Coordinates of C-alpha atoms in Angstrom, one line a residue:
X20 CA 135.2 138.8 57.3
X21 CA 135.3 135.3 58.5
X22 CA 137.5 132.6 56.6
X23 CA 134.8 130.5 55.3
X24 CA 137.6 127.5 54.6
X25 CA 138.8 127.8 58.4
X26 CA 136.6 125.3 60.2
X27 CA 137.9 127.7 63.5
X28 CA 136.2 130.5 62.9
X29 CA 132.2 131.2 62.6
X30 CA 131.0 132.2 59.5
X31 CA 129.5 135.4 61.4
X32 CA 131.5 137.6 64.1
X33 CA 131.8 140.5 65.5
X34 CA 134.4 142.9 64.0
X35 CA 136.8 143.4 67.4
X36 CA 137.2 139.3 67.2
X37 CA 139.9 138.2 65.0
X38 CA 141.7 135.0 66.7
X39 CA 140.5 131.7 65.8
X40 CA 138.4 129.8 68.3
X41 CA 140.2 127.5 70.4
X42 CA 140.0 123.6 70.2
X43 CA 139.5 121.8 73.9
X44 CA 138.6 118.7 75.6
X45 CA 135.6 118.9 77.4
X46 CA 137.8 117.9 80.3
X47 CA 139.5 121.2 80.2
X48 CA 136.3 122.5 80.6
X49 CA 134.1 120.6 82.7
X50 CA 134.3 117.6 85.4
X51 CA 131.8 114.9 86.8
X52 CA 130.4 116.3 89.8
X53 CA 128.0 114.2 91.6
X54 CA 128.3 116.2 94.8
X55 CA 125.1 114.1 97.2
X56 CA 123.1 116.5 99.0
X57 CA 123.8 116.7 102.9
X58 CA 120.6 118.1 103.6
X59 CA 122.0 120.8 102.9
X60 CA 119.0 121.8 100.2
X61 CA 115.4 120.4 101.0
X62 CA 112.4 119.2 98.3
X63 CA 112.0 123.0 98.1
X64 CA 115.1 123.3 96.1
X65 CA 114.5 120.4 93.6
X66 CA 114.9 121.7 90.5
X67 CA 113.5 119.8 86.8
X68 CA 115.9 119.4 84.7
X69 CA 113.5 119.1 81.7
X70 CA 112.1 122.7 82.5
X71 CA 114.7 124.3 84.8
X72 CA 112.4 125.4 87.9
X73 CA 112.1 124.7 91.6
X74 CA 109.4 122.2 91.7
X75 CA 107.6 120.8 95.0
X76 CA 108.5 116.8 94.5
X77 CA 105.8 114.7 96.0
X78 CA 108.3 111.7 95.5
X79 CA 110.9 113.3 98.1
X80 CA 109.7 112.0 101.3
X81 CA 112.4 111.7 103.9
X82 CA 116.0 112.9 104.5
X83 CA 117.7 109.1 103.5
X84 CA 116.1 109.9 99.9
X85 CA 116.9 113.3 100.1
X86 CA 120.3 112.2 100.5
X87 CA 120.4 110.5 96.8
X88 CA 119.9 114.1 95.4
X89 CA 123.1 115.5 93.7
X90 CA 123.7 119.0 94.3
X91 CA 123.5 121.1 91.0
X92 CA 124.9 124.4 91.2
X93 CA 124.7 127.8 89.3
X94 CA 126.3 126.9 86.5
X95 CA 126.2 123.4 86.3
X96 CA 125.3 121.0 83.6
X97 CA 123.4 118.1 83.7
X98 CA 122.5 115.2 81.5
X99 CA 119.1 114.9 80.3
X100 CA 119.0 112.0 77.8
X101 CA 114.7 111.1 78.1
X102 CA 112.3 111.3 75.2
X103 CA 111.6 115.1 75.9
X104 CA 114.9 115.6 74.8
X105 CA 115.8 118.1 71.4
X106 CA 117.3 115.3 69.7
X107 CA 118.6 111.8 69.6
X108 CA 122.0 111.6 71.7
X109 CA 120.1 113.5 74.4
X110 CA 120.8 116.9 75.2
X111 CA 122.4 119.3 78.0
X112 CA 120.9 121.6 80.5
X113 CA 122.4 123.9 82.2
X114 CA 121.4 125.4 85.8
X115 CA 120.7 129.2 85.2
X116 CA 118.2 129.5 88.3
X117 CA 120.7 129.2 91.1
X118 CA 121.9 126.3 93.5
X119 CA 119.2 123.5 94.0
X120 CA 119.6 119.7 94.1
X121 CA 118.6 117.0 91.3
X122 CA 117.5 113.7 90.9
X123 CA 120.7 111.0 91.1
X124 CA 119.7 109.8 87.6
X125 CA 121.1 112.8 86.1
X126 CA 125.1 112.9 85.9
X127 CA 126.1 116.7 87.2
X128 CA 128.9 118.7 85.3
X129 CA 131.0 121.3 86.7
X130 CA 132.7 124.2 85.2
X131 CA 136.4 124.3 85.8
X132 CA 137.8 127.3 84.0
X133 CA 137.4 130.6 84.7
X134 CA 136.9 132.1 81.6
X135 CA 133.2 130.7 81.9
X136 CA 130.5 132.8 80.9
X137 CA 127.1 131.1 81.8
X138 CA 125.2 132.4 79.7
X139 CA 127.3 131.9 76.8
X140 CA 127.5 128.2 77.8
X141 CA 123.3 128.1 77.8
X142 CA 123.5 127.9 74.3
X143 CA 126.8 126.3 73.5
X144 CA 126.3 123.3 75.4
X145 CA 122.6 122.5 73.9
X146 CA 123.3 123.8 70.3
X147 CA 123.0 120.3 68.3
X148 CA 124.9 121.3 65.8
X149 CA 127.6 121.1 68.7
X150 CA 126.9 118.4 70.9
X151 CA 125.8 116.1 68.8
X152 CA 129.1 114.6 67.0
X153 CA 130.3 114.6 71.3
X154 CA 127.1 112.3 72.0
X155 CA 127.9 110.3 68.9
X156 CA 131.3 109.4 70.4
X157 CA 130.2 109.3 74.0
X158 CA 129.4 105.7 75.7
X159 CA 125.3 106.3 77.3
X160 CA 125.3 103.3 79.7
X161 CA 121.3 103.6 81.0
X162 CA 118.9 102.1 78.6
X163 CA 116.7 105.5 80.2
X164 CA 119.9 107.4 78.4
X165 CA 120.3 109.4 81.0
X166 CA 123.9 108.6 82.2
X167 CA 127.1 109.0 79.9
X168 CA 131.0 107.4 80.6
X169 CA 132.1 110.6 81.8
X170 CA 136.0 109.5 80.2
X171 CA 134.1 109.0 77.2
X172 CA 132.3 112.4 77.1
X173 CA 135.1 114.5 78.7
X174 CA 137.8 113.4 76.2
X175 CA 135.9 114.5 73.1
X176 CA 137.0 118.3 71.7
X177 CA 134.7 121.3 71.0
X178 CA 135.8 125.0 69.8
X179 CA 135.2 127.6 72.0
X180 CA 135.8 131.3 71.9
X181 CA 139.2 132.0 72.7
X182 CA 138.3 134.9 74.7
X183 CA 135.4 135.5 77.9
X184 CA 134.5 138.7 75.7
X185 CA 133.6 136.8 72.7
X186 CA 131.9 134.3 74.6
X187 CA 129.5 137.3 76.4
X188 CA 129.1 139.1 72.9
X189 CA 127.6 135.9 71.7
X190 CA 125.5 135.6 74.8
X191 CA 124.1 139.0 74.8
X192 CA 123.6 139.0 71.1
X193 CA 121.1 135.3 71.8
X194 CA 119.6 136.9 75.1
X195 CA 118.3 140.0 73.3
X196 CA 116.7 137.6 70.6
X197 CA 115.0 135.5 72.9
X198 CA 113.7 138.6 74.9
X199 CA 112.4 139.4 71.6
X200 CA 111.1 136.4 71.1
X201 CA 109.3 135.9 74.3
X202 CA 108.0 139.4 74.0
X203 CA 106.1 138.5 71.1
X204 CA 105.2 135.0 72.1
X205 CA 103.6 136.9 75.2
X206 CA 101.6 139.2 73.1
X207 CA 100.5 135.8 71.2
X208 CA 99.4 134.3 74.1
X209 CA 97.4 137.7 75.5
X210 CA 95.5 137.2 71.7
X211 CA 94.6 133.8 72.5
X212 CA 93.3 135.1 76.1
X213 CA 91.1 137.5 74.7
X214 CA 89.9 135.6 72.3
X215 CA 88.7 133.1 75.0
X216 CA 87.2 136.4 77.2
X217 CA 85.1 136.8 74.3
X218 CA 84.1 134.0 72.9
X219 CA 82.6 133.4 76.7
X220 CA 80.6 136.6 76.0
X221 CA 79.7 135.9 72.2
X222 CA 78.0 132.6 74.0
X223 CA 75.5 132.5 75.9
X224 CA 76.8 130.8 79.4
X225 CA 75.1 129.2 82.5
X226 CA 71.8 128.5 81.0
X227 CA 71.0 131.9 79.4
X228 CA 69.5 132.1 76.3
X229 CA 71.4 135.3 75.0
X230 CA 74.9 136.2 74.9
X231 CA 76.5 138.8 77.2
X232 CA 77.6 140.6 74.4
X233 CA 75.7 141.5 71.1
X234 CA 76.3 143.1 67.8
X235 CA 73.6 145.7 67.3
X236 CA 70.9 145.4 65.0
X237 CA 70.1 141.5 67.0
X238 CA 67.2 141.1 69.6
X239 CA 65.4 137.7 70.9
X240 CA 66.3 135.0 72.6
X241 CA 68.4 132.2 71.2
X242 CA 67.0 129.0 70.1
X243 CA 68.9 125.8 71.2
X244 CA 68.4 122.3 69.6
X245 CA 69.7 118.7 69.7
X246 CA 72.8 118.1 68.0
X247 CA 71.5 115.4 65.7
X248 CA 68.7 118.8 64.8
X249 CA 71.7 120.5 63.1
X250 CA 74.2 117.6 61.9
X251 CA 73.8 114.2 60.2
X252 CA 76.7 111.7 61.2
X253 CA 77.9 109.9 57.5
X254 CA 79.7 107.2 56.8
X255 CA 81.1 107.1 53.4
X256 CA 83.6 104.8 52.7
X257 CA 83.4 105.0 48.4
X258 CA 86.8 105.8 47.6
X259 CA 89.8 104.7 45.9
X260 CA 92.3 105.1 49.0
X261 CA 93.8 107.8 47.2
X262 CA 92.0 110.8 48.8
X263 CA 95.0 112.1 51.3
X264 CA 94.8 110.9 55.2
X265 CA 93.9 113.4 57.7
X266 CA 95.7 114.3 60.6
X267 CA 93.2 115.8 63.4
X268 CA 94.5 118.5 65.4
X269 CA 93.1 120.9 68.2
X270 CA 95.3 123.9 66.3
X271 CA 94.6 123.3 62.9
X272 CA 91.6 120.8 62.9
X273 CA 91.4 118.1 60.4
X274 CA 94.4 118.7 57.8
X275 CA 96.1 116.5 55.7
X276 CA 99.7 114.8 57.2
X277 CA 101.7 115.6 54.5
X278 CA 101.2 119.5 55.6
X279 CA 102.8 118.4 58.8
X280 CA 104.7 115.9 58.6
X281 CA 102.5 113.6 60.5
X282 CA 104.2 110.1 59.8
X283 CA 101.8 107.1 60.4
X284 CA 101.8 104.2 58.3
X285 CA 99.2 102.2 57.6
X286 CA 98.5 99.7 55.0
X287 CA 96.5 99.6 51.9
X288 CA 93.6 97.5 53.4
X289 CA 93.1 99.6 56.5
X290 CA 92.9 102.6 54.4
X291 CA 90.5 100.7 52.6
X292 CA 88.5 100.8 55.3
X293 CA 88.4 104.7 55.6
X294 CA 85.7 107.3 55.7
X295 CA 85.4 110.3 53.3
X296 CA 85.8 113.2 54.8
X297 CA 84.4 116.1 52.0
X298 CA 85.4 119.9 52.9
X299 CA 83.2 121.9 55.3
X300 CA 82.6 118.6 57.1
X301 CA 82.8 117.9 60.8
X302 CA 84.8 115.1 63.0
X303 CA 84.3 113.7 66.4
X304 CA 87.8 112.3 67.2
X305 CA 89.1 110.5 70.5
X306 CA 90.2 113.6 71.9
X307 CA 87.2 115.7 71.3
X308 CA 86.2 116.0 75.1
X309 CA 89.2 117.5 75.6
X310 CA 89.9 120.3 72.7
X311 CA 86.5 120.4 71.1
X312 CA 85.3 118.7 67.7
X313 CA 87.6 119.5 64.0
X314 CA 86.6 121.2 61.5
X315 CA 87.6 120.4 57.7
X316 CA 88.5 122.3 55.2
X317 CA 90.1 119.1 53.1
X318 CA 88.3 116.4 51.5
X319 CA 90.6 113.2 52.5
X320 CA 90.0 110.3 54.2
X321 CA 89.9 109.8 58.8
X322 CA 89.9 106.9 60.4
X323 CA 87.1 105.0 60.7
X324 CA 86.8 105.0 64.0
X325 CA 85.8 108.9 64.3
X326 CA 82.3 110.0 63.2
X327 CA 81.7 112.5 60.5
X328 CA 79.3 115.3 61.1
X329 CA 77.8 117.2 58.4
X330 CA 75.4 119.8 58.1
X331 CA 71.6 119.2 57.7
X332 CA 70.7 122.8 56.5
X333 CA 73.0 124.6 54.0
X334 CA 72.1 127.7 55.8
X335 CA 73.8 127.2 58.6
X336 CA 77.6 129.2 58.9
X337 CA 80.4 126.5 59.3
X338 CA 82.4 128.5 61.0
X339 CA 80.0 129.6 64.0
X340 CA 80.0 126.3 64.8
X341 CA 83.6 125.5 64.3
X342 CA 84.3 128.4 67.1
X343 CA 81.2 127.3 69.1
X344 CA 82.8 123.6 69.2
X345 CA 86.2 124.8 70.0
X346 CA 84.8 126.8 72.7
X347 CA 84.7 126.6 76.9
X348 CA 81.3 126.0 77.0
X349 CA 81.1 123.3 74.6
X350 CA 83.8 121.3 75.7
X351 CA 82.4 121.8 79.4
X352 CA 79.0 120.3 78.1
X353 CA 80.6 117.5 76.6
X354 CA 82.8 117.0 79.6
X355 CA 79.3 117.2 82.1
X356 CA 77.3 114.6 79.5
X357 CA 80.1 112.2 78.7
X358 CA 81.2 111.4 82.4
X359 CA 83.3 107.6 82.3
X360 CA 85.1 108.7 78.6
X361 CA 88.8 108.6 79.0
X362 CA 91.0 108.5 76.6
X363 CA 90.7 105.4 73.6
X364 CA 87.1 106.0 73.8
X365 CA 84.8 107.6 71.6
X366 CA 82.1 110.0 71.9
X367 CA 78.8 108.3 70.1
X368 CA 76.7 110.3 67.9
X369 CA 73.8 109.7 70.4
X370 CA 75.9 111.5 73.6
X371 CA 76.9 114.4 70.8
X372 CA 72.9 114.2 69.5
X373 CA 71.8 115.0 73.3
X374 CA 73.6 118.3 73.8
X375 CA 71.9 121.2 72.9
X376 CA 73.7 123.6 70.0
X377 CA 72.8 127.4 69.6
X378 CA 70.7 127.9 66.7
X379 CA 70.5 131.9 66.6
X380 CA 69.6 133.8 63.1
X381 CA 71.9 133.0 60.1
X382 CA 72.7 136.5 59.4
X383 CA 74.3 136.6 63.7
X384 CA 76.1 133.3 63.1
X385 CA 78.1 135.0 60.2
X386 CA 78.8 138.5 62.8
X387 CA 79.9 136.3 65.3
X388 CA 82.0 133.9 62.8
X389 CA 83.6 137.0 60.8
X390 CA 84.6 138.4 64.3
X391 CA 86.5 135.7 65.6
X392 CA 87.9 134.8 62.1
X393 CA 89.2 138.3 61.9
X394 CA 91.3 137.8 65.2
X395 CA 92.0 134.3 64.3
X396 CA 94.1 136.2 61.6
X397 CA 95.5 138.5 64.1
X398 CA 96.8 135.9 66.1
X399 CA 98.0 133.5 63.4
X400 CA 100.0 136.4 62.3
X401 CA 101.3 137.0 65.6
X402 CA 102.5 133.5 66.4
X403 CA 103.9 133.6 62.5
X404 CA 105.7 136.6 63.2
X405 CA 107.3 135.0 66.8
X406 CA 107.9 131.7 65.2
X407 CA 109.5 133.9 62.4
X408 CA 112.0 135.4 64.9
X409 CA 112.4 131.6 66.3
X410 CA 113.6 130.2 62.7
X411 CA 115.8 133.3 62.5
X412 CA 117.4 132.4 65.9
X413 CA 118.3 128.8 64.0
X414 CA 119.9 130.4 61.8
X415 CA 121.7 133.0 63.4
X416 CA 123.2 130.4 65.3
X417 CA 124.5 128.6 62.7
X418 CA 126.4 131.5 61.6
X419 CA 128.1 131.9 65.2
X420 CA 128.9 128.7 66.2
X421 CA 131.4 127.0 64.2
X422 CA 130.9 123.4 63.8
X423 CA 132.5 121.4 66.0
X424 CA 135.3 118.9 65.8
X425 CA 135.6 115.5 67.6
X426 CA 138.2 113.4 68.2

């Protein structure tokens, strides 16, 4: 068992690994490498940095800009210090698709030992819990935080495993969890796919006036109406700002920001200024031509800038329609009606009023919306169960790594 007082060894290790980990400069390890591209590599071999793919870039037009590229090798690290980064020092990539060429604001690191395992070093060298006292020390001298000192960087310590083995048993151990990992996120995704396939059969599409697929027992056509038929907008700002605010999302729809951390702040007399939102209502928001309008199933307060739908007959099944909104065809009939809306603009009640809704028998409203509830459950407990194996994954590397000193 690990020493738990020894800040050298991991809390978790593999049995045949007794020596303590080793405490080196990054110098020891790595050196600045901005080797320029002699045309060597072409826009072909540009790889993002952000992503870690060969992308086609549009921006690379002749050989004298080519030239700019530094080559970034098998192995290789580079700086990525932008907003997309997985926290606030900026974070490490390292190549793992083979030899390419990168953009010149990215400062290129090169292995110099070798006991390097690569894959081992994925993970080392963008574990925060390890690179983040480095940055701290480090001198970033971009205000795009994408260039460090290199002395700076290269003089601060990290423990590493004192042996290539450990380092690989570490690797494979994190390689066989994300296979996991991706395995299930796949099967997630291929839930999400089918529930798209039928939802586009559930619907009728291209005019029809009955869906492709049916549950038996229903016959008929459907009936379609105007939205402002089926939905009353409402403005109801009687409230004593202390209803919670809502966040609208296209995952979760409308859902209070405490639940995820949604931090806006906005002062008492804006909020003033709110609208009720009561549960089972509807919300038009400034992104609803792009992911469909939210449902609620909060009472809270939205901005009063979005339009709250509610129902006009209490016989209609809330969640038909919250699938129907979220669905191809509606967002591709508020896309063909609302031509000129960009984002910062709202959809009017009047342009949601002249799109026709289905209006098919209450009793098929509720098949249709216990179906896709039903897999709506499959799928949340999918993507729980992968985002499950994720948080696990955190943790697990917490046990491996040791924390880092600096110096």
């Amino acid at each position: 068992m690990a020493d738990k007082n020894n800040h050298r060894i991991p809390k978790l290790r593999f049995p045949e690994f007794t020596r303590e980990w080793e405490e080196k400069k990054l110098e020891e390890i790595y050196e600045k490498h901005n080797e320029k591209n002699d045309l060597s590599f072409g826009v072909d071999k540009v790889i993002s940095v952000a992503n870690m793919y060969y992308k086609q870039d549009a921006n690379v037009g002749n050989d004298d800009y080519l030239r700019t590229y530094n080559i970034f090798r098998l192995g290789d690290i580079a700086y990525e210090g932008n907003k997309s980064s997985n926290f606030t020092y900026g974070r490490f990539v390292e190549n793992t698709i083979g030899d390419g060429i990168v953009s010149h604001v990215f400062d290129v690191y090169r292995p110099i030992i070798a006991d390097y395992c690569i894959d081992y070093w994925k993970y080392a060298i963008n574990y925060e819990t390890i690179m983040r006292p480095v940055l701290e020390k480090a001198t970033i001298k971009s205000t795009m935080m994408n260039n460090l000192i290199a002395k700076d960087f290269l003089k601060q310590s990290i423990l590493i495993p004192p042996t290539l083995a450990e380092q690989q048993k570490i690797a494979d151990c994190l390689l066989a969890l994300d296979d996991m990992i991706s395995a299930e996120g796949k099967k997630t995704e291929a839930l999400r796919e089918y529930k798209r396939g039928l939802m586009q059969q559930l619907f009728p599409t291209n005019g029809a006036t009955t869906p492709k697929l049916r549950f038996p027992g229903f016959t008929g056509e459907w009936e379609f109406v105007n939205g402002n038929k089926l939905f009353a907008s409402i403005t109801n700002k009687v409230h004593n700002s202390d209803l919670p605010i809502l966040a609208l999302t296209q995952e979760q729809g409308a859902i209070p920001r405490d639940l995820i951390n949604y931090n806006v702040i906005v002062s008492e007399k804006s909020v003033a200024g709110y609208k009720v939102v009561e549960n089972d209502d509807f919300i038009i928001s400034l992104r609803s031509f792009q992911g469909g309008i939210e449902y609620s199933r909060y009472k809270g307060l939205c901005s009063p800038a979005y339009i709250v739908l509610r129902k006009k007959d209490k016989h209609l099944v809330s969640d038909f329609y919250r699938v129907y909104f979220k669905s191809y065809n509606y967002i591709q009939a508020l896309n063909k009606n609302l031509e000129g809306i960009r984002d910062g603009k709202m959809i009017s009640y009047q342009q949601f009023s002249e799109i026709k809704l289905p209006l098919p028998s209450p009793a098929e409203q509720q098949k249709i919306a216990d179906c896709i509830s039903a897999l709506d459950e499959i799928i949340n407990a999918q993507a729980q169960k992968t985002e499950a194996l994720r948080e696990y994954k955190r943790g697990l590397m917490q046990q491996l790594f040791p924390q880092t000193t600096t110096k």
